[in-house]
mmCIF file of N, CA, C and O in Angstrom:
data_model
loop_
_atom_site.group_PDB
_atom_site.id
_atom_site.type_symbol
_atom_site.label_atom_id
_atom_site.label_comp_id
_atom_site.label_asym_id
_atom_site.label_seq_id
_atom_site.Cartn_x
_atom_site.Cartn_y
_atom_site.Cartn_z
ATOM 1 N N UNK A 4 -132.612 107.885 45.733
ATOM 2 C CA UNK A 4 -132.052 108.572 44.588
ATOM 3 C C UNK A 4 -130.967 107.697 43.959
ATOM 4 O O UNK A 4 -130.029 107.470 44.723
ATOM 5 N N UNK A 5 -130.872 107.114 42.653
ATOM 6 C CA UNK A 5 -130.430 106.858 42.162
ATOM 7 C C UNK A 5 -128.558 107.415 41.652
ATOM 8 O O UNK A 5 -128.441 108.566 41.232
ATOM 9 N N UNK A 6 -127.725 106.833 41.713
ATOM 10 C CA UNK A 6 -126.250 107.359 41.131
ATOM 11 C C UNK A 6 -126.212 107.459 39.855
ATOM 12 O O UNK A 6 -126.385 106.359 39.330
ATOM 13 N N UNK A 7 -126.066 108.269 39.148
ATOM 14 C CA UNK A 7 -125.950 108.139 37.491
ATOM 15 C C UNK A 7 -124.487 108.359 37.063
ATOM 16 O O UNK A 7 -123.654 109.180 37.449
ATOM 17 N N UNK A 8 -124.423 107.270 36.051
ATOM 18 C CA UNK A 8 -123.229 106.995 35.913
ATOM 19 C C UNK A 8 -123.335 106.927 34.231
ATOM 20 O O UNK A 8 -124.166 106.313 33.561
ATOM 21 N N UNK A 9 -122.002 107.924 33.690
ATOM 22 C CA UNK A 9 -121.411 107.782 31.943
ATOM 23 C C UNK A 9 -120.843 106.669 32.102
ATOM 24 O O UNK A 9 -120.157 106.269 33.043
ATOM 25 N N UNK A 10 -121.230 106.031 30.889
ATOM 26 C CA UNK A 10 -120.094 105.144 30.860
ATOM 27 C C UNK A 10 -119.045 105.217 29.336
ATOM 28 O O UNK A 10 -119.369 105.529 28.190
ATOM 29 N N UNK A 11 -118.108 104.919 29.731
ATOM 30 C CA UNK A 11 -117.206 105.671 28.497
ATOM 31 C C UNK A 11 -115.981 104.079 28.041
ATOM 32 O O UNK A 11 -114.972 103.705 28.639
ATOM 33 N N UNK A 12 -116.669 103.485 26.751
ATOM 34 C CA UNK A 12 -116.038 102.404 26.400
ATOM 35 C C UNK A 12 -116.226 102.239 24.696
ATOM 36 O O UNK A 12 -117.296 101.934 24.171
ATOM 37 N N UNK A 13 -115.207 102.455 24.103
ATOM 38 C CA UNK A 13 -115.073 102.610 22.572
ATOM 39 C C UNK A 13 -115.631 100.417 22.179
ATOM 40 O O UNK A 13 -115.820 100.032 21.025
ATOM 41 N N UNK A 14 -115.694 99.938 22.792
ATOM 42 C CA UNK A 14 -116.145 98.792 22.183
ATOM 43 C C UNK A 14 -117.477 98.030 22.736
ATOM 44 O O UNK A 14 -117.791 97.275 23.657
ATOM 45 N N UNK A 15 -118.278 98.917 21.224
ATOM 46 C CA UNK A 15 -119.411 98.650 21.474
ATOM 47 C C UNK A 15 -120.134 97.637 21.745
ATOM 48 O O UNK A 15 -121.258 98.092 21.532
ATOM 49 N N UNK A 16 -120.305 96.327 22.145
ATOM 50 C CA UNK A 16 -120.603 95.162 22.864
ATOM 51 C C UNK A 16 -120.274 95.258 24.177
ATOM 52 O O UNK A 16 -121.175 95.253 25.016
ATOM 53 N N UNK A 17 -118.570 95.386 24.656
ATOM 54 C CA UNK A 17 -118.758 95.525 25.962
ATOM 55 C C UNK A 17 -119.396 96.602 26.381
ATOM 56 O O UNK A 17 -120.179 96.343 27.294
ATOM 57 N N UNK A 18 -119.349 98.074 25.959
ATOM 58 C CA UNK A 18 -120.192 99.420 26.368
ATOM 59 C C UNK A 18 -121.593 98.793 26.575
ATOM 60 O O UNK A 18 -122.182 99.018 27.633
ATOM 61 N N UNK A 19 -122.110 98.081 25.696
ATOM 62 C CA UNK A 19 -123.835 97.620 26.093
ATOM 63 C C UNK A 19 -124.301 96.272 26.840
ATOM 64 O O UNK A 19 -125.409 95.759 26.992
ATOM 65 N N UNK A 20 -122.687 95.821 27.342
ATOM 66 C CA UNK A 20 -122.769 94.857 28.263
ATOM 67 C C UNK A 20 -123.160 95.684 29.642
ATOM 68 O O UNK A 20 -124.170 95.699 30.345
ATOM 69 N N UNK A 21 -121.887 96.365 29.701
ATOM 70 C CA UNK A 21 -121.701 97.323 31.178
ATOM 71 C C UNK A 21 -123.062 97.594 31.488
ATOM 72 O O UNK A 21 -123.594 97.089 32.477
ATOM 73 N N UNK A 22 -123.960 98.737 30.327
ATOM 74 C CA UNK A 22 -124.837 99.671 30.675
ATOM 75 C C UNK A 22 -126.303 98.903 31.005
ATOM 76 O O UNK A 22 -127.225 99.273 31.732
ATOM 77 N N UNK A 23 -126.127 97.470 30.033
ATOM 78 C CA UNK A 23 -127.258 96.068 31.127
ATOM 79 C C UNK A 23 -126.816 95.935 32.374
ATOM 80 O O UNK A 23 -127.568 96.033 33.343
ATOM 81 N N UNK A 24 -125.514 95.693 32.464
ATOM 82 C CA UNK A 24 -125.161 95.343 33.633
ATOM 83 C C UNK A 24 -126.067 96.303 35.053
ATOM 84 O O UNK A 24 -126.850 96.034 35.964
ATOM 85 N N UNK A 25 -125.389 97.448 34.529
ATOM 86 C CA UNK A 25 -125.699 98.726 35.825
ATOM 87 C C UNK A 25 -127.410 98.857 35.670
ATOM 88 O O UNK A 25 -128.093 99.036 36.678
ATOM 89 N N UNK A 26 -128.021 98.750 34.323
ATOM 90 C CA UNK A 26 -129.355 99.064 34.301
ATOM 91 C C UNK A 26 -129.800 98.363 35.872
ATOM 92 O O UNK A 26 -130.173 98.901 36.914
ATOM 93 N N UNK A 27 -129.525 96.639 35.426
ATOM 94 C CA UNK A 27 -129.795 95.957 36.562
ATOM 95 C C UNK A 27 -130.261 95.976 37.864
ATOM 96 O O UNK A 27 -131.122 95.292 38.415
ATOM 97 N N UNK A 28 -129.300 97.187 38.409
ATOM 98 C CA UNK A 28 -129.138 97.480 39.545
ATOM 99 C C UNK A 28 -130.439 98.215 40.396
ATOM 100 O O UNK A 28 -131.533 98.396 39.861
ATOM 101 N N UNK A 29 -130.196 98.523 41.515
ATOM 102 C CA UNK A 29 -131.329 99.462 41.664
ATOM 103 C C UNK A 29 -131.032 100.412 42.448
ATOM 104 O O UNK A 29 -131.816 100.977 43.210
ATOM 105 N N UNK A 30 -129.732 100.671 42.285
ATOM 106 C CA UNK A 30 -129.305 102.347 42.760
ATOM 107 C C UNK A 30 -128.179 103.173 41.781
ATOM 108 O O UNK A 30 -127.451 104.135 42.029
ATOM 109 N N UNK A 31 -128.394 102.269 40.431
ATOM 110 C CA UNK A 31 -127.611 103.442 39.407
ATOM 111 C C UNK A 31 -128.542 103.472 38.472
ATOM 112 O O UNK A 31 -129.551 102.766 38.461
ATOM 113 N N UNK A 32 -128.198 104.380 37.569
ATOM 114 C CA UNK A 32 -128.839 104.962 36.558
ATOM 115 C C UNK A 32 -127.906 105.066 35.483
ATOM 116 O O UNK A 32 -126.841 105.517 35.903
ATOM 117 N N UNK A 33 -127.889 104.787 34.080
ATOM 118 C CA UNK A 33 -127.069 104.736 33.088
ATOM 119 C C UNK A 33 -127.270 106.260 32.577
ATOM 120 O O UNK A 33 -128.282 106.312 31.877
ATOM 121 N N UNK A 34 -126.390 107.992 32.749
ATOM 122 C CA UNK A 34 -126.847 108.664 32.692
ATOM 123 C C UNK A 34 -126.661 109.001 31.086
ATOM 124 O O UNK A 34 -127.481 109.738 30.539
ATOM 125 N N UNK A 35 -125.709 108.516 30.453
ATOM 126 C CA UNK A 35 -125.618 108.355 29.189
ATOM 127 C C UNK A 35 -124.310 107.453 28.817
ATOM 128 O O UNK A 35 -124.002 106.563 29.610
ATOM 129 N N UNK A 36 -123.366 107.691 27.396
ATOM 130 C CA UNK A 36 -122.117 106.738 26.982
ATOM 131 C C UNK A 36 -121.565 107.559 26.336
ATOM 132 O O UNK A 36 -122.050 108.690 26.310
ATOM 133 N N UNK A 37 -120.670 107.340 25.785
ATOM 134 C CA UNK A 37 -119.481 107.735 25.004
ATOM 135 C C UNK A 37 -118.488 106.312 24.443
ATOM 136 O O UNK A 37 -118.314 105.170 24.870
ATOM 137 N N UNK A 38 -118.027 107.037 23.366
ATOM 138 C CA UNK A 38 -117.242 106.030 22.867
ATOM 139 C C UNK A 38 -115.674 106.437 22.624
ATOM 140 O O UNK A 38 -114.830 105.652 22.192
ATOM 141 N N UNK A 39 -115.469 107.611 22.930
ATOM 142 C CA UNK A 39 -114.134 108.181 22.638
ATOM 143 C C UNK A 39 -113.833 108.958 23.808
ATOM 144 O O UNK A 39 -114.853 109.088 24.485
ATOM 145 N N UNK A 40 -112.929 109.471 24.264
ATOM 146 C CA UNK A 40 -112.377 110.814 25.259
ATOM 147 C C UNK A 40 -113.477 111.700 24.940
ATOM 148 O O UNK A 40 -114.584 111.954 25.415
ATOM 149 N N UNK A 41 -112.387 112.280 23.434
ATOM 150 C CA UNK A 41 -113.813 113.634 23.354
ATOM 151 C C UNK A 41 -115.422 113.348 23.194
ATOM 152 O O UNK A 41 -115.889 114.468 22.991
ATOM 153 N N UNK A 42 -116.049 112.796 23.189
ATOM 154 C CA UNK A 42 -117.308 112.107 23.660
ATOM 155 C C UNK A 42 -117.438 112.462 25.061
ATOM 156 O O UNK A 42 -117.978 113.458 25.544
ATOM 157 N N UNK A 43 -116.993 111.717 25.505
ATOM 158 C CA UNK A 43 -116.661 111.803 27.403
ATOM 159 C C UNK A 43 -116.633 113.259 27.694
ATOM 160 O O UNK A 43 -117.520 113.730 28.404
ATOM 161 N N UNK A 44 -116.024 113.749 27.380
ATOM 162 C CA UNK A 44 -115.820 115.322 27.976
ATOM 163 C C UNK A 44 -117.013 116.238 27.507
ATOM 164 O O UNK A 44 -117.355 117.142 28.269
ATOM 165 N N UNK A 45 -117.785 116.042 26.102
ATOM 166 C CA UNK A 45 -118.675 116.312 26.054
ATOM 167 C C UNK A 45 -120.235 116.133 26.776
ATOM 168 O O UNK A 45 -121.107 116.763 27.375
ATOM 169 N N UNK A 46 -119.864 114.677 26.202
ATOM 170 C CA UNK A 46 -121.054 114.215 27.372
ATOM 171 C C UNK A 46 -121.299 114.080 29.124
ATOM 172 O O UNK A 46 -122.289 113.675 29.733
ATOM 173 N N UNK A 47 -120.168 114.518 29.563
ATOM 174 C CA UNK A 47 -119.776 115.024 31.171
ATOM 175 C C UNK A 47 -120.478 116.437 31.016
ATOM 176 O O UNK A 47 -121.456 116.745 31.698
ATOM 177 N N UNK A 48 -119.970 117.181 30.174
ATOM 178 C CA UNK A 48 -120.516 118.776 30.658
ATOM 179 C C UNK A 48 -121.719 118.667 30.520
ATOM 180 O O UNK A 48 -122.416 119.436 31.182
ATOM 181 N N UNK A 49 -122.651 117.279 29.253
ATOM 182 C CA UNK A 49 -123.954 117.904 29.305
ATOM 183 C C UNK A 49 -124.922 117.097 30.540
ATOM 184 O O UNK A 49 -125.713 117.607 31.333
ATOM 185 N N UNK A 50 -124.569 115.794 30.384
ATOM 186 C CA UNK A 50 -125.453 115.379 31.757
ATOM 187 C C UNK A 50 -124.833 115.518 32.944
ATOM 188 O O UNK A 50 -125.534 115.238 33.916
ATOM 189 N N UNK A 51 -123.754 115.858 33.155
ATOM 190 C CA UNK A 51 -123.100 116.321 34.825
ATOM 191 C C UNK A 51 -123.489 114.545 35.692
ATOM 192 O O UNK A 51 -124.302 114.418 36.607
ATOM 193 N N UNK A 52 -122.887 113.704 35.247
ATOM 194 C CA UNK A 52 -122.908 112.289 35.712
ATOM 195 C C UNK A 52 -122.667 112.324 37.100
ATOM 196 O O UNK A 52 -122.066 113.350 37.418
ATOM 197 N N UNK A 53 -122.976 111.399 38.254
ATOM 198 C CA UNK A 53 -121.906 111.257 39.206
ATOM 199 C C UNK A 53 -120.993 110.769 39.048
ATOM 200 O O UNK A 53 -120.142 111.541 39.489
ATOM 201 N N UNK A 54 -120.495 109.853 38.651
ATOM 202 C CA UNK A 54 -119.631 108.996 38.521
ATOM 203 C C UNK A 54 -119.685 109.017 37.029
ATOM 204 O O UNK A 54 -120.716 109.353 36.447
ATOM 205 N N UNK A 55 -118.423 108.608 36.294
ATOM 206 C CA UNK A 55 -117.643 108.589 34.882
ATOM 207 C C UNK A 55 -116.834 106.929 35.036
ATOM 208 O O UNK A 55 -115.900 106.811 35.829
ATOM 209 N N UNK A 56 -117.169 106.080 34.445
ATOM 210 C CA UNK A 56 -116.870 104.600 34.388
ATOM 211 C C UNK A 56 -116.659 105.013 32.788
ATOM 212 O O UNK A 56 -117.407 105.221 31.833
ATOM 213 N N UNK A 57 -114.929 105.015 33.079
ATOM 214 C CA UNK A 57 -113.979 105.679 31.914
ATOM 215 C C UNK A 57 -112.863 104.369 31.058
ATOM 216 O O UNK A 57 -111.815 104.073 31.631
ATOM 217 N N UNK A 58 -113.076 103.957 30.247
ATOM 218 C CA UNK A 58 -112.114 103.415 29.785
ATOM 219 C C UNK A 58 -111.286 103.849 29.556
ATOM 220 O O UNK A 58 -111.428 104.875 28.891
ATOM 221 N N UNK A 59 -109.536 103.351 29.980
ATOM 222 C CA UNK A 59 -108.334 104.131 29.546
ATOM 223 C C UNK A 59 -107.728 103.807 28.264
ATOM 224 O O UNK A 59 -107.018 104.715 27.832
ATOM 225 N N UNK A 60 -107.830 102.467 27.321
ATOM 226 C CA UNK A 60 -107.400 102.848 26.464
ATOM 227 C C UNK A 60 -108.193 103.287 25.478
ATOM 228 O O UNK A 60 -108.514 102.373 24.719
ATOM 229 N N UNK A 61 -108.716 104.532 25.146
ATOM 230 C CA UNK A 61 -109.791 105.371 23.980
ATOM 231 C C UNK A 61 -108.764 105.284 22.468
ATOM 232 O O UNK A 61 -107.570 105.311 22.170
ATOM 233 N N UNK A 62 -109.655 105.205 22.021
ATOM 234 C CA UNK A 62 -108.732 105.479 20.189
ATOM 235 C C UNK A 62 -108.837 107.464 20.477
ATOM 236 O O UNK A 62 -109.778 108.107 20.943
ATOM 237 N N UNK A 63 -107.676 107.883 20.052
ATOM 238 C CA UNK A 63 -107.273 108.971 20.312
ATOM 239 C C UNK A 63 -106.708 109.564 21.420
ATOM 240 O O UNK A 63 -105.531 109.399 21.741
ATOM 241 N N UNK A 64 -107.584 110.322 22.079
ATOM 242 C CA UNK A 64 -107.623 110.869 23.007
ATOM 243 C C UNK A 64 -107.431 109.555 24.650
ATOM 244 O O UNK A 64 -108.247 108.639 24.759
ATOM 245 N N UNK A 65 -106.731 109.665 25.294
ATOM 246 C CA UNK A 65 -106.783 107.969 25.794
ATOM 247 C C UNK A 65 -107.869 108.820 27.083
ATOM 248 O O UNK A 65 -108.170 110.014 27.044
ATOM 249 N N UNK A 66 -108.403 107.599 28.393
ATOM 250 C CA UNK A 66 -108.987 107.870 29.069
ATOM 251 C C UNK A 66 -108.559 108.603 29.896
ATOM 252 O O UNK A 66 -109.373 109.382 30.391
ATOM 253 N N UNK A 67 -107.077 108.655 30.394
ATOM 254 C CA UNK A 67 -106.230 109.082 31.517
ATOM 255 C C UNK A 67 -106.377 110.616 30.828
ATOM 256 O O UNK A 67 -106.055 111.387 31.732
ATOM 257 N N UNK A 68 -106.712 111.376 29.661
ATOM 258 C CA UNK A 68 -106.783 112.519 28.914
ATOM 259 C C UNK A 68 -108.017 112.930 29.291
ATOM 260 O O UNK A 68 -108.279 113.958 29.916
ATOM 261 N N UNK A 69 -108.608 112.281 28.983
ATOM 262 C CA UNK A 69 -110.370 112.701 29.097
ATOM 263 C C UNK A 69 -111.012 112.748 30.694
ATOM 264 O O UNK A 69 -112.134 113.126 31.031
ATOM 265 N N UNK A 70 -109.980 112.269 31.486
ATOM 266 C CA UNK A 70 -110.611 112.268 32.536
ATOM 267 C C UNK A 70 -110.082 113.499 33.013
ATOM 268 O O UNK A 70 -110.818 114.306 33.582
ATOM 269 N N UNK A 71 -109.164 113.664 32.876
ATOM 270 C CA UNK A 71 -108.484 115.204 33.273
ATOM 271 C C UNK A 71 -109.147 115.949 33.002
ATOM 272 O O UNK A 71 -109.734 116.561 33.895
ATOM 273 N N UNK A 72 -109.337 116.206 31.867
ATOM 274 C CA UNK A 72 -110.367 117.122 31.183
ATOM 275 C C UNK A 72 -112.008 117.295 31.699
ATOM 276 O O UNK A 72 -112.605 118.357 31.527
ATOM 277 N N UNK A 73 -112.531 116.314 32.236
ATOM 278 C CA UNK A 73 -113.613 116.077 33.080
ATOM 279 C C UNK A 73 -113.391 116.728 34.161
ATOM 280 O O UNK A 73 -114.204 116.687 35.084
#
């Protein structure tokens, strides 16, 4: 069984570096992304990730916010 993992990074190059990166692998699963906090908190309630690979500084809402909220 695979780990599925959000990944939550407002800069889009590195966000689609990471999510090659983990594709890679062969025990995670990219379960979706986000690009902001509120993104993140949304997209946590809808795919229920294991793991949240959260960037802390978000435009707005920062990560240390959104993860709480998760």
């Amino acid at each position: 069984m695979s780990v599925r993992v959000l990944v939550v990074e407002d800069h889009p190059l590195f966000r689609r570096g990471v999510v090659a990166l983990l594709e890679g692998t062969g025990d995670l699963a990219v379960a979706g992304t986000a690009a902001s906090g509120e993104e993140a908190i949304t997209a946590a309630a809808e795919l229920r990730p294991d793991v949240v690979l959260m960037d802390l500084q978000l435009p707005g809402m920062s990560g240390i916010e959104a993860t709480r909220a998760v």
